[in-house]
Amino acid sequence: MTNLMIVDDEKMIRQGLKAMIEREYPSVYSITLAGNGAEALELYQQERKDVIITDIRMPVMDGITLLERLSLEAGAGEAPAVIILSGHDDFEYAKSAIRYRVKDYLLKPIRREELFEILERIAKERTDRESDSHKQKQETEGYRRELRYARLRGLLMQQEVEASEAQQEELTGLEVPFTVGVLNYYYRDGARMKAGEVQGMLERLIGPLEQKFTEILTDWDGKLVLVGSRQSFLELSGQIAAREVNQLLIGISSESRNTEQFRACYLEACRALQYTFLSPQACFVDYTDIRAERLNFPSPEEELRKLLNMLGTEREKEIKALLSVIFQTEHLLHLDLSYLENVGRSINERVLDEVFRVHGEASVEVLKLYRTVGNLYNFRHFYDYYRALEHLLISVNDYIIGIKSAHTEHADMEEALAYIEANYARPLNMAMVSNYVSLNYSYFSEAFKAYTGESFVLYLKKVRIRHAKEMLADSRVKLAGVSEAVGFENSKQFARVFKELEGISPGEYRAKILMERFSSQAGDKES
């Protein structure tokens, strides 16, 4: 059983790593936990450890000091394999630990696959070391290889920095000339395969990658990165094409003889990989082929303005045609990718954001599609993105038309209510009002009920009774006169509707009003 110690001042991280390792490797590791470097050193002195996973920043004794003490403890003997835990901000600091035989480092938050990959590599090296008669030579070679591997991984994950002489020495084992390749594999549903799975798939097709490439890495985004000769990549491309593995995409850099250009080559390969976006048939792109001058156009400001103006005007065909002009689709295969990226951002900012700013948020479905379309590279190919954007624009177009329709309907209903208020005393009916606002009779009936929450007949009754109540407060006006003044055909109908809505007859209502008025006046006199 392998003795492993986890050193971190955060209890949750210690326990989480322990549980993660024990679930993946039951009965393989005997795991000890320590909260700082001093505690870890004491435990190490009691029982030597084969593998140590340690944080950098800890109270009492930090990780670097712990490594210095462990190095003294080991002397000429075999030191434990050390894995450094660090955040992006600690990377430069963590590199100072390389001289203490650190095997690798893990960036927080820790990815299971990276941890297990490192542990398996350490376990394999330990087995090889124990069985190999040329132990010292293998240790030296392995040490230099791990240093180079760690440095290469660091260059993939860090921003462009000027490398020191010591850091450049770590790359002296990198064979030159070299080319960097970045690989992606997309399932048919658009999901992306993990780097380890891509490597496994390739090895099932063409054999061990170690025989063809000098370095095999995984970048920060989970893509497989290979380093080797230009010829190796050309052969790989031919073999993949022959087997019609169309979901595998490869971008390769130009060839370099300078190890200082490793990160620049990696960025070239990433850009080449992005160019596979332009065509479903483009599965392999060489940066040297896209480095030549490509078509670029000025930002389509006028066309974007027209597109924004067209939305909500029921010009679906014109919108689709204008979108093709904006993206220069007839020149697609020869376009500079930066043009498409800029246009995509401009449509987000100048068109879609402006629509939602003016008209408010759309439906959940439209907003969900908007978030996806917001990044070209959420899609495998340009036309996947283009179709989704086109669908989004038509949805937004319908959304604005709906808003305009609602506003128009609102104005129509307000006009109808004003007409009723001005003409309630006449023999009014729904046909007269719908004709007045120029709306179809059936549509007006539905729209009126949706707007007021009541049928036309009930609404008119309430308007007439409201005005009748105002007149009943004046005792000089006869009931029959009130009935006629508010538009009822006769006093009988008036009395029936009044009681239906108010619960009492018009006469009872008048008596109630007069009584309340008398009581109020009497109260005023007493006071």
PDB file of N, CA and C in Angstrom, residues 152-246:
ATOM      1  N   LEU A 152       5.768  23.138 -19.531  1.00  0.00           N
ATOM      2  CA  LEU A 152       4.906  23.229 -20.711  1.00  0.00           C
ATOM      3  C   LEU A 152       3.456  23.431 -20.315  1.00  0.00           C
ATOM      4  N   ARG A 153       3.013  22.681 -19.311  1.00  0.00           N
ATOM      5  CA  ARG A 153       1.642  22.850 -18.819  1.00  0.00           C
ATOM      6  C   ARG A 153       1.439  24.262 -18.294  1.00  0.00           C
ATOM      7  N   GLY A 154       2.450  24.766 -17.587  1.00  0.00           N
ATOM      8  CA  GLY A 154       2.354  26.120 -17.051  1.00  0.00           C
ATOM      9  C   GLY A 154       2.244  27.156 -18.156  1.00  0.00           C
ATOM     10  N   LEU A 155       3.005  26.966 -19.240  1.00  0.00           N
ATOM     11  CA  LEU A 155       2.944  27.905 -20.355  1.00  0.00           C
ATOM     12  C   LEU A 155       1.580  27.883 -21.028  1.00  0.00           C
ATOM     13  N   LEU A 156       0.942  26.728 -21.056  1.00  0.00           N
ATOM     14  CA  LEU A 156      -0.399  26.633 -21.645  1.00  0.00           C
ATOM     15  C   LEU A 156      -1.423  27.382 -20.803  1.00  0.00           C
ATOM     16  N   MET A 157      -1.197  27.425 -19.491  1.00  0.00           N
ATOM     17  CA  MET A 157      -2.200  27.970 -18.580  1.00  0.00           C
ATOM     18  C   MET A 157      -1.978  29.418 -18.196  1.00  0.00           C
ATOM     19  N   GLN A 158      -0.805  29.943 -18.464  1.00  0.00           N
ATOM     20  CA  GLN A 158      -0.486  31.303 -18.025  1.00  0.00           C
ATOM     21  C   GLN A 158      -0.577  32.286 -19.167  1.00  0.00           C
ATOM     22  N   GLN A 159      -0.656  33.580 -18.806  1.00  0.00           N
ATOM     23  CA  GLN A 159      -0.589  34.641 -19.801  1.00  0.00           C
ATOM     24  C   GLN A 159       0.840  34.703 -20.342  1.00  0.00           C
ATOM     25  N   GLU A 160       0.983  35.339 -21.484  1.00  0.00           N
ATOM     26  CA  GLU A 160       2.306  35.457 -22.103  1.00  0.00           C
ATOM     27  C   GLU A 160       3.265  36.193 -21.163  1.00  0.00           C
ATOM     28  N   VAL A 161       4.367  35.539 -20.798  1.00  0.00           N
ATOM     29  CA  VAL A 161       5.371  36.161 -19.933  1.00  0.00           C
ATOM     30  C   VAL A 161       6.749  35.897 -20.522  1.00  0.00           C
ATOM     31  N   GLU A 162       7.713  36.720 -20.156  1.00  0.00           N
ATOM     32  CA  GLU A 162       9.086  36.520 -20.621  1.00  0.00           C
ATOM     33  C   GLU A 162       9.749  35.481 -19.729  1.00  0.00           C
ATOM     34  N   ALA A 163      10.193  34.407 -20.327  1.00  0.00           N
ATOM     35  CA  ALA A 163      10.753  33.307 -19.551  1.00  0.00           C
ATOM     36  C   ALA A 163      12.190  33.615 -19.131  1.00  0.00           C
ATOM     37  N   SER A 164      12.529  33.195 -17.919  1.00  0.00           N
ATOM     38  CA  SER A 164      13.888  33.387 -17.409  1.00  0.00           C
ATOM     39  C   SER A 164      14.798  32.313 -17.991  1.00  0.00           C
ATOM     40  N   GLU A 165      16.081  32.485 -17.765  1.00  0.00           N
ATOM     41  CA  GLU A 165      17.037  31.485 -18.263  1.00  0.00           C
ATOM     42  C   GLU A 165      16.786  30.132 -17.626  1.00  0.00           C
ATOM     43  N   ALA A 166      16.473  30.132 -16.311  1.00  0.00           N
ATOM     44  CA  ALA A 166      16.223  28.862 -15.618  1.00  0.00           C
ATOM     45  C   ALA A 166      15.001  28.167 -16.199  1.00  0.00           C
ATOM     46  N   GLN A 167      13.981  28.953 -16.507  1.00  0.00           N
ATOM     47  CA  GLN A 167      12.767  28.368 -17.066  1.00  0.00           C
ATOM     48  C   GLN A 167      13.029  27.827 -18.465  1.00  0.00           C
ATOM     49  N   GLN A 168      13.853  28.515 -19.221  1.00  0.00           N
ATOM     50  CA  GLN A 168      14.164  28.040 -20.557  1.00  0.00           C
ATOM     51  C   GLN A 168      14.962  26.742 -20.505  1.00  0.00           C
ATOM     52  N   GLU A 169      15.782  26.598 -19.465  1.00  0.00           N
ATOM     53  CA  GLU A 169      16.535  25.361 -19.328  1.00  0.00           C
ATOM     54  C   GLU A 169      15.632  24.165 -19.147  1.00  0.00           C
ATOM     55  N   GLU A 170      14.508  24.422 -18.522  1.00  0.00           N
ATOM     56  CA  GLU A 170      13.565  23.323 -18.315  1.00  0.00           C
ATOM     57  C   GLU A 170      13.048  22.779 -19.643  1.00  0.00           C
ATOM     58  N   LEU A 171      13.157  23.581 -20.713  1.00  0.00           N
ATOM     59  CA  LEU A 171      12.636  23.164 -22.006  1.00  0.00           C
ATOM     60  C   LEU A 171      13.728  22.642 -22.941  1.00  0.00           C
ATOM     61  N   THR A 172      14.926  22.476 -22.417  1.00  0.00           N
ATOM     62  CA  THR A 172      16.025  22.065 -23.302  1.00  0.00           C
ATOM     63  C   THR A 172      15.797  20.686 -23.900  1.00  0.00           C
ATOM     64  N   GLY A 173      14.978  19.863 -23.247  1.00  0.00           N
ATOM     65  CA  GLY A 173      14.721  18.523 -23.784  1.00  0.00           C
ATOM     66  C   GLY A 173      13.689  18.510 -24.885  1.00  0.00           C
ATOM     67  N   LEU A 174      13.074  19.648 -25.187  1.00  0.00           N
ATOM     68  CA  LEU A 174      12.063  19.715 -26.234  1.00  0.00           C
ATOM     69  C   LEU A 174      12.751  19.610 -27.590  1.00  0.00           C
ATOM     70  N   GLU A 175      12.411  18.601 -28.352  1.00  0.00           N
ATOM     71  CA  GLU A 175      13.072  18.360 -29.632  1.00  0.00           C
ATOM     72  C   GLU A 175      12.712  19.455 -30.635  1.00  0.00           C
ATOM     73  N   VAL A 176      13.689  19.921 -31.361  1.00  0.00           N
ATOM     74  CA  VAL A 176      13.458  20.942 -32.391  1.00  0.00           C
ATOM     75  C   VAL A 176      13.933  20.387 -33.729  1.00  0.00           C
ATOM     76  N   PRO A 177      13.329  20.828 -34.829  1.00  0.00           N
ATOM     77  CA  PRO A 177      12.169  21.724 -34.885  1.00  0.00           C
ATOM     78  C   PRO A 177      10.902  21.015 -34.378  1.00  0.00           C
ATOM     79  N   PHE A 178       9.969  21.810 -33.903  1.00  0.00           N
ATOM     80  CA  PHE A 178       8.730  21.213 -33.386  1.00  0.00           C
ATOM     81  C   PHE A 178       7.514  21.983 -33.901  1.00  0.00           C
ATOM     82  N   THR A 179       6.398  21.297 -33.892  1.00  0.00           N
ATOM     83  CA  THR A 179       5.097  21.881 -34.248  1.00  0.00           C
ATOM     84  C   THR A 179       4.126  21.516 -33.147  1.00  0.00           C
ATOM     85  N   VAL A 180       3.252  22.445 -32.791  1.00  0.00           N
ATOM     86  CA  VAL A 180       2.236  22.203 -31.758  1.00  0.00           C
ATOM     87  C   VAL A 180       0.878  21.997 -32.430  1.00  0.00           C
ATOM     88  N   GLY A 181       0.154  20.990 -31.962  1.00  0.00           N
ATOM     89  CA  GLY A 181      -1.188  20.737 -32.474  1.00  0.00           C
ATOM     90  C   GLY A 181      -2.201  20.725 -31.337  1.00  0.00           C
ATOM     91  N   VAL A 182      -3.394  21.275 -31.580  1.00  0.00           N
ATOM     92  CA  VAL A 182      -4.477  21.264 -30.597  1.00  0.00           C
ATOM     93  C   VAL A 182      -5.655  20.525 -31.225  1.00  0.00           C
ATOM     94  N   LEU A 183      -6.223  19.589 -30.459  1.00  0.00           N
ATOM     95  CA  LEU A 183      -7.252  18.710 -31.007  1.00  0.00           C
ATOM     96  C   LEU A 183      -8.550  18.805 -30.199  1.00  0.00           C
ATOM     97  N   ASN A 184      -9.663  18.700 -30.918  1.00  0.00           N
ATOM     98  CA  ASN A 184     -10.989  18.665 -30.316  1.00  0.00           C
ATOM     99  C   ASN A 184     -11.813  17.583 -31.001  1.00  0.00           C
ATOM    100  N   TYR A 185     -12.668  16.938 -30.261  1.00  0.00           N
ATOM    101  CA  TYR A 185     -13.591  15.969 -30.875  1.00  0.00           C
ATOM    102  C   TYR A 185     -14.995  16.309 -30.405  1.00  0.00           C
ATOM    103  N   TYR A 186     -15.904  16.487 -31.368  1.00  0.00           N
ATOM    104  CA  TYR A 186     -17.291  16.813 -31.036  1.00  0.00           C
ATOM    105  C   TYR A 186     -18.197  15.624 -31.354  1.00  0.00           C
ATOM    106  N   TYR A 187     -19.015  15.262 -30.369  1.00  0.00           N
ATOM    107  CA  TYR A 187     -20.053  14.265 -30.625  1.00  0.00           C
ATOM    108  C   TYR A 187     -21.105  14.885 -31.535  1.00  0.00           C
ATOM    109  N   ARG A 188     -22.007  14.071 -32.053  1.00  0.00           N
ATOM    110  CA  ARG A 188     -23.029  14.570 -32.980  1.00  0.00           C
ATOM    111  C   ARG A 188     -24.000  15.532 -32.302  1.00  0.00           C
ATOM    112  N   ASP A 189     -24.148  15.396 -30.975  1.00  0.00           N
ATOM    113  CA  ASP A 189     -25.057  16.312 -30.271  1.00  0.00           C
ATOM    114  C   ASP A 189     -24.379  17.632 -29.893  1.00  0.00           C
ATOM    115  N   GLY A 190     -23.115  17.809 -30.293  1.00  0.00           N
ATOM    116  CA  GLY A 190     -22.406  19.053 -30.024  1.00  0.00           C
ATOM    117  C   GLY A 190     -21.543  19.018 -28.772  1.00  0.00           C
ATOM    118  N   ALA A 191     -21.700  17.978 -27.927  1.00  0.00           N
ATOM    119  CA  ALA A 191     -20.883  17.869 -26.716  1.00  0.00           C
ATOM    120  C   ALA A 191     -19.436  17.549 -27.113  1.00  0.00           C
ATOM    121  N   ARG A 192     -18.486  17.967 -26.257  1.00  0.00           N
ATOM    122  CA  ARG A 192     -17.070  17.787 -26.574  1.00  0.00           C
ATOM    123  C   ARG A 192     -16.461  16.652 -25.778  1.00  0.00           C
ATOM    124  N   MET A 193     -15.650  15.855 -26.410  1.00  0.00           N
ATOM    125  CA  MET A 193     -14.983  14.723 -25.764  1.00  0.00           C
ATOM    126  C   MET A 193     -13.814  15.225 -24.917  1.00  0.00           C
ATOM    127  N   LYS A 194     -13.568  14.580 -23.778  1.00  0.00           N
ATOM    128  CA  LYS A 194     -12.446  14.949 -22.912  1.00  0.00           C
ATOM    129  C   LYS A 194     -11.125  14.564 -23.567  1.00  0.00           C
ATOM    130  N   ALA A 195     -10.072  15.280 -23.147  1.00  0.00           N
ATOM    131  CA  ALA A 195      -8.757  15.082 -23.768  1.00  0.00           C
ATOM    132  C   ALA A 195      -8.275  13.634 -23.651  1.00  0.00           C
ATOM    133  N   GLY A 196      -8.431  13.045 -22.461  1.00  0.00           N
ATOM    134  CA  GLY A 196      -7.990  11.658 -22.280  1.00  0.00           C
ATOM    135  C   GLY A 196      -8.729  10.689 -23.181  1.00  0.00           C
ATOM    136  N   GLU A 197     -10.002  10.965 -23.413  1.00  0.00           N
ATOM    137  CA  GLU A 197     -10.794  10.099 -24.291  1.00  0.00           C
ATOM    138  C   GLU A 197     -10.373  10.278 -25.744  1.00  0.00           C
ATOM    139  N   VAL A 198     -10.035  11.517 -26.123  1.00  0.00           N
ATOM    140  CA  VAL A 198      -9.543  11.769 -27.482  1.00  0.00           C
ATOM    141  C   VAL A 198      -8.246  11.002 -27.702  1.00  0.00           C
ATOM    142  N   GLN A 199      -7.353  11.063 -26.709  1.00  0.00           N
ATOM    143  CA  GLN A 199      -6.086  10.325 -26.821  1.00  0.00           C
ATOM    144  C   GLN A 199      -6.336   8.830 -26.955  1.00  0.00           C
ATOM    145  N   GLY A 200      -7.243   8.309 -26.131  1.00  0.00           N
ATOM    146  CA  GLY A 200      -7.553   6.875 -26.203  1.00  0.00           C
ATOM    147  C   GLY A 200      -8.124   6.481 -27.555  1.00  0.00           C
ATOM    148  N   MET A 201      -9.004   7.322 -28.098  1.00  0.00           N
ATOM    149  CA  MET A 201      -9.592   7.035 -29.404  1.00  0.00           C
ATOM    150  C   MET A 201      -8.516   7.020 -30.492  1.00  0.00           C
ATOM    151  N   LEU A 202      -7.597   8.003 -30.449  1.00  0.00           N
ATOM    152  CA  LEU A 202      -6.528   8.061 -31.442  1.00  0.00           C
ATOM    153  C   LEU A 202      -5.620   6.836 -31.354  1.00  0.00           C
ATOM    154  N   GLU A 203      -5.320   6.440 -30.130  1.00  0.00           N
ATOM    155  CA  GLU A 203      -4.408   5.296 -29.970  1.00  0.00           C
ATOM    156  C   GLU A 203      -5.060   3.998 -30.433  1.00  0.00           C
ATOM    157  N   ARG A 204      -6.386   3.909 -30.311  1.00  0.00           N
ATOM    158  CA  ARG A 204      -7.063   2.714 -30.847  1.00  0.00           C
ATOM    159  C   ARG A 204      -7.017   2.699 -32.376  1.00  0.00           C
ATOM    160  N   LEU A 205      -6.947   3.889 -32.966  1.00  0.00           N
ATOM    161  CA  LEU A 205      -6.933   3.981 -34.421  1.00  0.00           C
ATOM    162  C   LEU A 205      -5.529   3.852 -35.015  1.00  0.00           C
ATOM    163  N   ILE A 206      -4.535   4.514 -34.372  1.00  0.00           N
ATOM    164  CA  ILE A 206      -3.209   4.609 -35.011  1.00  0.00           C
ATOM    165  C   ILE A 206      -2.072   4.104 -34.134  1.00  0.00           C
ATOM    166  N   GLY A 207      -2.363   3.661 -32.918  1.00  0.00           N
ATOM    167  CA  GLY A 207      -1.310   3.162 -32.040  1.00  0.00           C
ATOM    168  C   GLY A 207      -0.878   4.205 -31.018  1.00  0.00           C
ATOM    169  N   PRO A 208       0.101   3.865 -30.152  1.00  0.00           N
ATOM    170  CA  PRO A 208       0.543   4.762 -29.073  1.00  0.00           C
ATOM    171  C   PRO A 208       1.028   6.113 -29.602  1.00  0.00           C
ATOM    172  N   LEU A 209       0.518   7.190 -29.023  1.00  0.00           N
ATOM    173  CA  LEU A 209       0.923   8.526 -29.466  1.00  0.00           C
ATOM    174  C   LEU A 209       2.360   8.841 -29.084  1.00  0.00           C
ATOM    175  N   GLU A 210       2.857   8.206 -27.996  1.00  0.00           N
ATOM    176  CA  GLU A 210       4.239   8.469 -27.570  1.00  0.00           C
ATOM    177  C   GLU A 210       5.248   8.106 -28.655  1.00  0.00           C
ATOM    178  N   GLN A 211       4.863   7.201 -29.550  1.00  0.00           N
ATOM    179  CA  GLN A 211       5.779   6.799 -30.611  1.00  0.00           C
ATOM    180  C   GLN A 211       5.836   7.821 -31.742  1.00  0.00           C
ATOM    181  N   LYS A 212       4.857   8.718 -31.781  1.00  0.00           N
ATOM    182  CA  LYS A 212       4.773   9.671 -32.880  1.00  0.00           C
ATOM    183  C   LYS A 212       4.975  11.117 -32.429  1.00  0.00           C
ATOM    184  N   PHE A 213       4.738  11.400 -31.127  1.00  0.00           N
ATOM    185  CA  PHE A 213       4.802  12.772 -30.632  1.00  0.00           C
ATOM    186  C   PHE A 213       5.658  12.830 -29.368  1.00  0.00           C
ATOM    187  N   THR A 214       6.421  13.918 -29.222  1.00  0.00           N
ATOM    188  CA  THR A 214       7.356  14.028 -28.102  1.00  0.00           C
ATOM    189  C   THR A 214       6.670  14.463 -26.813  1.00  0.00           C
ATOM    190  N   GLU A 215       5.564  15.213 -26.900  1.00  0.00           N
ATOM    191  CA  GLU A 215       4.846  15.679 -25.717  1.00  0.00           C
ATOM    192  C   GLU A 215       3.349  15.503 -25.920  1.00  0.00           C
ATOM    193  N   ILE A 216       2.652  15.076 -24.848  1.00  0.00           N
ATOM    194  CA  ILE A 216       1.195  14.922 -24.861  1.00  0.00           C
ATOM    195  C   ILE A 216       0.667  15.669 -23.639  1.00  0.00           C
ATOM    196  N   LEU A 217      -0.113  16.716 -23.859  1.00  0.00           N
ATOM    197  CA  LEU A 217      -0.561  17.602 -22.780  1.00  0.00           C
ATOM    198  C   LEU A 217      -2.063  17.836 -22.864  1.00  0.00           C
ATOM    199  N   THR A 218      -2.590  18.446 -21.796  1.00  0.00           N
ATOM    200  CA  THR A 218      -3.986  18.907 -21.781  1.00  0.00           C
ATOM    201  C   THR A 218      -3.982  20.371 -21.396  1.00  0.00           C
ATOM    202  N   ASP A 219      -4.639  21.214 -22.185  1.00  0.00           N
ATOM    203  CA  ASP A 219      -4.609  22.646 -21.868  1.00  0.00           C
ATOM    204  C   ASP A 219      -5.696  23.006 -20.871  1.00  0.00           C
ATOM    205  N   TRP A 220      -5.793  24.293 -20.520  1.00  0.00           N
ATOM    206  CA  TRP A 220      -6.716  24.783 -19.490  1.00  0.00           C
ATOM    207  C   TRP A 220      -8.177  24.546 -19.864  1.00  0.00           C
ATOM    208  N   ASP A 221      -8.456  24.433 -21.168  1.00  0.00           N
ATOM    209  CA  ASP A 221      -9.830  24.259 -21.634  1.00  0.00           C
ATOM    210  C   ASP A 221     -10.187  22.799 -21.857  1.00  0.00           C
ATOM    211  N   GLY A 222      -9.264  21.900 -21.481  1.00  0.00           N
ATOM    212  CA  GLY A 222      -9.551  20.475 -21.621  1.00  0.00           C
ATOM    213  C   GLY A 222      -9.332  19.920 -23.012  1.00  0.00           C
ATOM    214  N   LYS A 223      -8.544  20.628 -23.846  1.00  0.00           N
ATOM    215  CA  LYS A 223      -8.256  20.124 -25.187  1.00  0.00           C
ATOM    216  C   LYS A 223      -6.923  19.363 -25.174  1.00  0.00           C
ATOM    217  N   LEU A 224      -6.811  18.369 -26.040  1.00  0.00           N
ATOM    218  CA  LEU A 224      -5.577  17.598 -26.159  1.00  0.00           C
ATOM    219  C   LEU A 224      -4.560  18.407 -26.958  1.00  0.00           C
ATOM    220  N   VAL A 225      -3.333  18.491 -26.426  1.00  0.00           N
ATOM    221  CA  VAL A 225      -2.249  19.224 -27.090  1.00  0.00           C
ATOM    222  C   VAL A 225      -1.107  18.246 -27.372  1.00  0.00           C
ATOM    223  N   LEU A 226      -0.679  18.194 -28.615  1.00  0.00           N
ATOM    224  CA  LEU A 226       0.425  17.318 -29.013  1.00  0.00           C
ATOM    225  C   LEU A 226       1.580  18.167 -29.528  1.00  0.00           C
ATOM    226  N   VAL A 227       2.808  17.705 -29.274  1.00  0.00           N
ATOM    227  CA  VAL A 227       4.004  18.374 -29.770  1.00  0.00           C
ATOM    228  C   VAL A 227       4.832  17.340 -30.517  1.00  0.00           C
ATOM    229  N   GLY A 228       5.202  17.677 -31.725  1.00  0.00           N
ATOM    230  CA  GLY A 228       5.986  16.724 -32.516  1.00  0.00           C
ATOM    231  C   GLY A 228       6.459  17.366 -33.804  1.00  0.00           C
ATOM    232  N   SER A 229       6.903  16.536 -34.725  1.00  0.00           N
ATOM    233  CA  SER A 229       7.375  17.058 -36.007  1.00  0.00           C
ATOM    234  C   SER A 229       6.180  17.399 -36.889  1.00  0.00           C
ATOM    235  N   ARG A 230       6.426  18.268 -37.843  1.00  0.00           N
ATOM    236  CA  ARG A 230       5.360  18.641 -38.780  1.00  0.00           C
ATOM    237  C   ARG A 230       4.871  17.427 -39.562  1.00  0.00           C
ATOM    238  N   GLN A 231       5.788  16.563 -39.898  1.00  0.00           N
ATOM    239  CA  GLN A 231       5.448  15.372 -40.668  1.00  0.00           C
ATOM    240  C   GLN A 231       4.509  14.459 -39.875  1.00  0.00           C
ATOM    241  N   SER A 232       4.724  14.390 -38.549  1.00  0.00           N
ATOM    242  CA  SER A 232       3.867  13.546 -37.719  1.00  0.00           C
ATOM    243  C   SER A 232       2.417  14.013 -37.789  1.00  0.00           C
ATOM    244  N   PHE A 233       2.210  15.331 -37.795  1.00  0.00           N
ATOM    245  CA  PHE A 233       0.847  15.863 -37.864  1.00  0.00           C
ATOM    246  C   PHE A 233       0.231  15.628 -39.241  1.00  0.00           C
ATOM    247  N   LEU A 234       1.033  15.763 -40.294  1.00  0.00           N
ATOM    248  CA  LEU A 234       0.508  15.524 -41.632  1.00  0.00           C
ATOM    249  C   LEU A 234       0.103  14.068 -41.799  1.00  0.00           C
ATOM    250  N   GLU A 235       0.914  13.167 -41.234  1.00  0.00           N
ATOM    251  CA  GLU A 235       0.567  11.739 -41.289  1.00  0.00           C
ATOM    252  C   GLU A 235      -0.697  11.456 -40.472  1.00  0.00           C
ATOM    253  N   LEU A 236      -0.788  12.091 -39.301  1.00  0.00           N
ATOM    254  CA  LEU A 236      -1.980  11.913 -38.463  1.00  0.00           C
ATOM    255  C   LEU A 236      -3.222  12.388 -39.201  1.00  0.00           C
ATOM    256  N   SER A 237      -3.127  13.537 -39.846  1.00  0.00           N
ATOM    257  CA  SER A 237      -4.265  14.068 -40.592  1.00  0.00           C
ATOM    258  C   SER A 237      -4.700  13.111 -41.689  1.00  0.00           C
ATOM    259  N   GLY A 238      -3.729  12.557 -42.409  1.00  0.00           N
ATOM    260  CA  GLY A 238      -4.049  11.614 -43.487  1.00  0.00           C
ATOM    261  C   GLY A 238      -4.731  10.357 -42.965  1.00  0.00           C
ATOM    262  N   GLN A 239      -4.234   9.843 -41.824  1.00  0.00           N
ATOM    263  CA  GLN A 239      -4.826   8.635 -41.251  1.00  0.00           C
ATOM    264  C   GLN A 239      -6.250   8.878 -40.751  1.00  0.00           C
ATOM    265  N   ILE A 240      -6.467  10.038 -40.147  1.00  0.00           N
ATOM    266  CA  ILE A 240      -7.805  10.385 -39.650  1.00  0.00           C
ATOM    267  C   ILE A 240      -8.772  10.556 -40.814  1.00  0.00           C
ATOM    268  N   ALA A 241      -8.304  11.218 -41.881  1.00  0.00           N
ATOM    269  CA  ALA A 241      -9.165  11.431 -43.055  1.00  0.00           C
ATOM    270  C   ALA A 241      -9.523  10.098 -43.703  1.00  0.00           C
ATOM    271  N   ALA A 242      -8.545   9.192 -43.752  1.00  0.00           N
ATOM    272  CA  ALA A 242      -8.798   7.889 -44.362  1.00  0.00           C
ATOM    273  C   ALA A 242      -9.846   7.093 -43.584  1.00  0.00           C
ATOM    274  N   ARG A 243      -9.878   7.303 -42.285  1.00  0.00           N
ATOM    275  CA  ARG A 243     -10.863   6.591 -41.454  1.00  0.00           C
ATOM    276  C   ARG A 243     -12.159   7.392 -41.291  1.00  0.00           C
ATOM    277  N   GLU A 244     -12.215   8.584 -41.917  1.00  0.00           N
ATOM    278  CA  GLU A 244     -13.417   9.436 -41.921  1.00  0.00           C
ATOM    279  C   GLU A 244     -13.920   9.758 -40.511  1.00  0.00           C
ATOM    280  N   VAL A 245     -12.987  10.117 -39.647  1.00  0.00           N
ATOM    281  CA  VAL A 245     -13.360  10.545 -38.293  1.00  0.00           C
ATOM    282  C   VAL A 245     -13.618  12.056 -38.365  1.00  0.00           C
ATOM    283  N   ASN A 246     -14.775  12.425 -38.916  1.00  0.00           N
ATOM    284  CA  ASN A 246     -15.035  13.827 -39.242  1.00  0.00           C
ATOM    285  C   ASN A 246     -15.262  14.714 -38.024  1.00  0.00           C
TER     286      ASN A 246
END
